[in-house]
Tab-separated table of C-alpha atoms in Angstrom:
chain	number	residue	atom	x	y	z
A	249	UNK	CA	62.142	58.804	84.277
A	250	UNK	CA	59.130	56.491	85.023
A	251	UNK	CA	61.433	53.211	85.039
A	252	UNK	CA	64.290	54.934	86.614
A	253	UNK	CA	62.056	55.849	89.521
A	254	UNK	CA	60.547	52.215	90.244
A	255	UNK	CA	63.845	50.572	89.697
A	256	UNK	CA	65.078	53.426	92.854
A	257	UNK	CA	61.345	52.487	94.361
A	258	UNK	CA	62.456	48.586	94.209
A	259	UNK	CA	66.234	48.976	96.122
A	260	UNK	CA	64.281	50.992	98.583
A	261	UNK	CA	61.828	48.526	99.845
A	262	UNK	CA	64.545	45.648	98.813
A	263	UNK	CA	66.945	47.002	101.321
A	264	UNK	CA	64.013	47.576	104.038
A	265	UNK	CA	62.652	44.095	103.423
A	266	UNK	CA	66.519	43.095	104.502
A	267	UNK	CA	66.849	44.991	107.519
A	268	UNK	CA	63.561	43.570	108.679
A	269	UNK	CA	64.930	40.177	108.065
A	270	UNK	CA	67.951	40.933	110.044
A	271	UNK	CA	66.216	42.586	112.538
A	272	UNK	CA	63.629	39.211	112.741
A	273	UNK	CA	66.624	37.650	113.146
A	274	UNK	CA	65.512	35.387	109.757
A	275	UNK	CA	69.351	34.050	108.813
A	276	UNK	CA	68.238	31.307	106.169
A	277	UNK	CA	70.474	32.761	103.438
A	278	UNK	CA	71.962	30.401	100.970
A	279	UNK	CA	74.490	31.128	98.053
A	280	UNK	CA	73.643	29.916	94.450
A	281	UNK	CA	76.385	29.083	92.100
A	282	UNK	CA	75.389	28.779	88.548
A	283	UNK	CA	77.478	27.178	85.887
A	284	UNK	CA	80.649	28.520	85.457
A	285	UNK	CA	83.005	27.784	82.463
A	286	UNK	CA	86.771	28.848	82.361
A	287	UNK	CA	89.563	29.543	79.426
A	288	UNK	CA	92.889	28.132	80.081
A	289	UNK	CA	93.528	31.030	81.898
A	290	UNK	CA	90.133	32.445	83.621
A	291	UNK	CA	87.066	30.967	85.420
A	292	UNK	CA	84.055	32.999	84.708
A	293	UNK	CA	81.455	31.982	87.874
A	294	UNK	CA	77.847	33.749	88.518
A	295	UNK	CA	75.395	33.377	91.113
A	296	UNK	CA	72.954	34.586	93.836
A	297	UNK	CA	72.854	35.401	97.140
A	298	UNK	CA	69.152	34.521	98.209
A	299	UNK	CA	66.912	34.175	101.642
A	300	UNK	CA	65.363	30.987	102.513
A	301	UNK	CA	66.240	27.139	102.253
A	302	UNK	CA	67.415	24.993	99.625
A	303	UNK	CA	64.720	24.312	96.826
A	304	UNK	CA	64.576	20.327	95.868
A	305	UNK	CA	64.365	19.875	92.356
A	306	UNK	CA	61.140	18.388	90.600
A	307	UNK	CA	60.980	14.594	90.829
A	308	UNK	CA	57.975	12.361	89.440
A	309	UNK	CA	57.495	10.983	93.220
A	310	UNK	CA	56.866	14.107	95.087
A	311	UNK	CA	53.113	14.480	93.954
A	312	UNK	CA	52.040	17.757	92.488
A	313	UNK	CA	51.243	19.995	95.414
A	314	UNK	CA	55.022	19.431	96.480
A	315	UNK	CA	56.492	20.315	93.101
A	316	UNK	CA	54.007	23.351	92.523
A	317	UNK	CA	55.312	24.412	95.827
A	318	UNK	CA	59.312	24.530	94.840
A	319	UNK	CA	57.958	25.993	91.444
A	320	UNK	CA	56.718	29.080	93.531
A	321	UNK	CA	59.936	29.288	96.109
A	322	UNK	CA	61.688	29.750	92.894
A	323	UNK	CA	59.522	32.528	91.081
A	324	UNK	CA	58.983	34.450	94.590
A	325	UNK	CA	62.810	34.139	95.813
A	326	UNK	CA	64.103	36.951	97.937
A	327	UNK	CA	67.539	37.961	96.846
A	328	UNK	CA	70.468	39.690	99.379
A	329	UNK	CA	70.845	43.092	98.020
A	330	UNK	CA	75.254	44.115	98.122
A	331	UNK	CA	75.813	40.807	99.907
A	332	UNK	CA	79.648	40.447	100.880
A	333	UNK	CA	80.960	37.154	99.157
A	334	UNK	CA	84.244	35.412	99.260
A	335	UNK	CA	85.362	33.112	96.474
A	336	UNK	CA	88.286	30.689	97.287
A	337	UNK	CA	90.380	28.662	94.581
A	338	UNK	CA	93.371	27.396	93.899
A	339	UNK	CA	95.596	28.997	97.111
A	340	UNK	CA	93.504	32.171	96.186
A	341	UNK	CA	90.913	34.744	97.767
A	342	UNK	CA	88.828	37.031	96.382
A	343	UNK	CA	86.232	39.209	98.286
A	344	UNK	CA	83.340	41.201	96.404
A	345	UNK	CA	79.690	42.343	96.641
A	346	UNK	CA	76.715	41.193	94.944
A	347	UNK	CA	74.672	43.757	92.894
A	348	UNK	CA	71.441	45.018	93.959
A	349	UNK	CA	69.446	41.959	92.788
A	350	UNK	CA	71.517	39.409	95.087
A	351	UNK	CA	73.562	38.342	91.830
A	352	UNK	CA	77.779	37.846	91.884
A	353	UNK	CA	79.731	37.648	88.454
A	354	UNK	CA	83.412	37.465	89.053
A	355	UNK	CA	86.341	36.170	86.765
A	356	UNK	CA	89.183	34.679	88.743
A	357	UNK	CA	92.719	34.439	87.288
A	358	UNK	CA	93.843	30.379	86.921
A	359	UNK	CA	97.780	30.159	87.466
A	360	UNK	CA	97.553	26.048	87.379
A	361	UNK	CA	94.532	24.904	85.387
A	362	UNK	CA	92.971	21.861	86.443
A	363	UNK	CA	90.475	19.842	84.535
A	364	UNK	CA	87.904	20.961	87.061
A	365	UNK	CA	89.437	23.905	89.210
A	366	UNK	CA	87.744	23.838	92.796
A	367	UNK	CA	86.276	27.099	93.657
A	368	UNK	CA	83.898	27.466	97.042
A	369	UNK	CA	81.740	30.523	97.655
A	370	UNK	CA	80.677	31.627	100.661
A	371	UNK	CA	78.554	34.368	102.316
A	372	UNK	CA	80.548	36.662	104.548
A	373	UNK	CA	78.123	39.884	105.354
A	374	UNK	CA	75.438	40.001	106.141
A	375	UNK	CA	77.121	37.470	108.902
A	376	UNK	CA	75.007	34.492	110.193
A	377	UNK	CA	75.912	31.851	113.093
A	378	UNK	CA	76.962	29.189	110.794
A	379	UNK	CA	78.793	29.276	106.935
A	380	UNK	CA	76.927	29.972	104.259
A	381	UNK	CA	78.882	28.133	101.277
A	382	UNK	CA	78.950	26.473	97.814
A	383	UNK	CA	80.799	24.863	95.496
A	384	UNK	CA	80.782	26.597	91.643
A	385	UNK	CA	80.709	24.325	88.893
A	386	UNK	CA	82.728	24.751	86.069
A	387	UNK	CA	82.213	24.144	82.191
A	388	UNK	CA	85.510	23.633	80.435
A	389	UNK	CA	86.259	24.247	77.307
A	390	UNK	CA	89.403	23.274	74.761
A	391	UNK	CA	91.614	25.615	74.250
A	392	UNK	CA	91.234	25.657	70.432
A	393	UNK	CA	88.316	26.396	70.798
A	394	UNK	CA	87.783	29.954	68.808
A	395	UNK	CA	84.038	30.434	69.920
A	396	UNK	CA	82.036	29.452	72.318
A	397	UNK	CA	78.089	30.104	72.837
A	398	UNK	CA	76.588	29.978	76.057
A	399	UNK	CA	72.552	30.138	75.691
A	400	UNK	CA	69.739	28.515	77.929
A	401	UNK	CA	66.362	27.712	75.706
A	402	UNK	CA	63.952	30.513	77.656
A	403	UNK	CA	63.097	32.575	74.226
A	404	UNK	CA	65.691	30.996	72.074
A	405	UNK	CA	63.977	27.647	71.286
A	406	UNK	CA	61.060	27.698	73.453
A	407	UNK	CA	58.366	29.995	73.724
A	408	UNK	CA	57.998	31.254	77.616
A	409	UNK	CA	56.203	34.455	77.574
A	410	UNK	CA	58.971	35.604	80.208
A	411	UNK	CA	57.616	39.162	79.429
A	412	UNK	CA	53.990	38.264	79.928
A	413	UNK	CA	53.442	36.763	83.762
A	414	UNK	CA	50.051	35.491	83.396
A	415	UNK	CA	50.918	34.032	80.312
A	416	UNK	CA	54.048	32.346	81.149
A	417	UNK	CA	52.675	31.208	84.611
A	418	UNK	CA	50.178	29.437	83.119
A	419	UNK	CA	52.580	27.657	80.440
A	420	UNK	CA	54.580	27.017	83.454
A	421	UNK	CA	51.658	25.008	85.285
């Protein structure tokens, strides 16, 4: 029961850490799209539905303290627990919520299959004055195709210590 209980513990103070921000009136929410991939006939697209601004990605002029600094917004990133999301393709809509943890998987039904179908997500509750919106990426691949693996190289051909913080902090640094 012990995990059970702090996984109930963590939606608890998750949600309450929300209302605050809502109540603050803290509306910096932004919607992740993470490569997607699609079939001939589906597009498979996952994201997040986080707090706070856009993180720059590393770059060799930004000096150390900089980059350290968007290391950190990414490790300590507050997600939007049930966020409502809309996801727009083709002349298509689809509305759903995110799970607990911020995150959105959805698999959208492709009538005319382009080499790169356009698909735009966008934040709809918890509302904000302006749109909150991306655009998913997609991987395609052939049709032939009888297998495909999608993998990133956390634990598969690098060592992280994802399951040890201190550890994989430091190899982080």
């Amino acid at each position: 029961h012990g995990p059970r209980m702090l996984e109930e513990l963590e939606s608890v103070l998750d949600e309450l850490k929300h209302r605050l921000r809502l109540r603050l009136g803290i509306q910096q929410l932004r919607v992740v799209a993470y490569r997607g991939y699609r079939s001939e006939t589906h597009a498979f697209i996952r994201g997040r539905v986080l707090i706070g601004k856009d993180i720059e990605p590393a770059a060799e002029d930004h000096g150390k303290l900089r980059n350290f600094g968007n290391m950190a917004k990414r490790f300590l990133s507050a997600e939007i627990p049930r966020a409502e999301i809309e996801v727009q393709w083709e002349d298509q809509i689809l509305q759903t919520d995110c799970d607990h943890e911020g995150f959105y998987h959805v698999k959208l039904p492709l009538h005319n299959p382009t080499e790169h179908p356009h698909i735009t997500v966008r934040v709809l509750n918890p509302a904000v004055n302006h749109t909150v919106e991306t655009h998913a990426p997609i991987f395609p691949f052939p049709g032939n195709a009888d297998y495909i693996i999608v993998s990133d190289i956390d634990d598969t051909v690098l060592l992280t210590w994802a399951t040890k913080m201190w550890k994989m902090i430091l190899l982080t640094l």
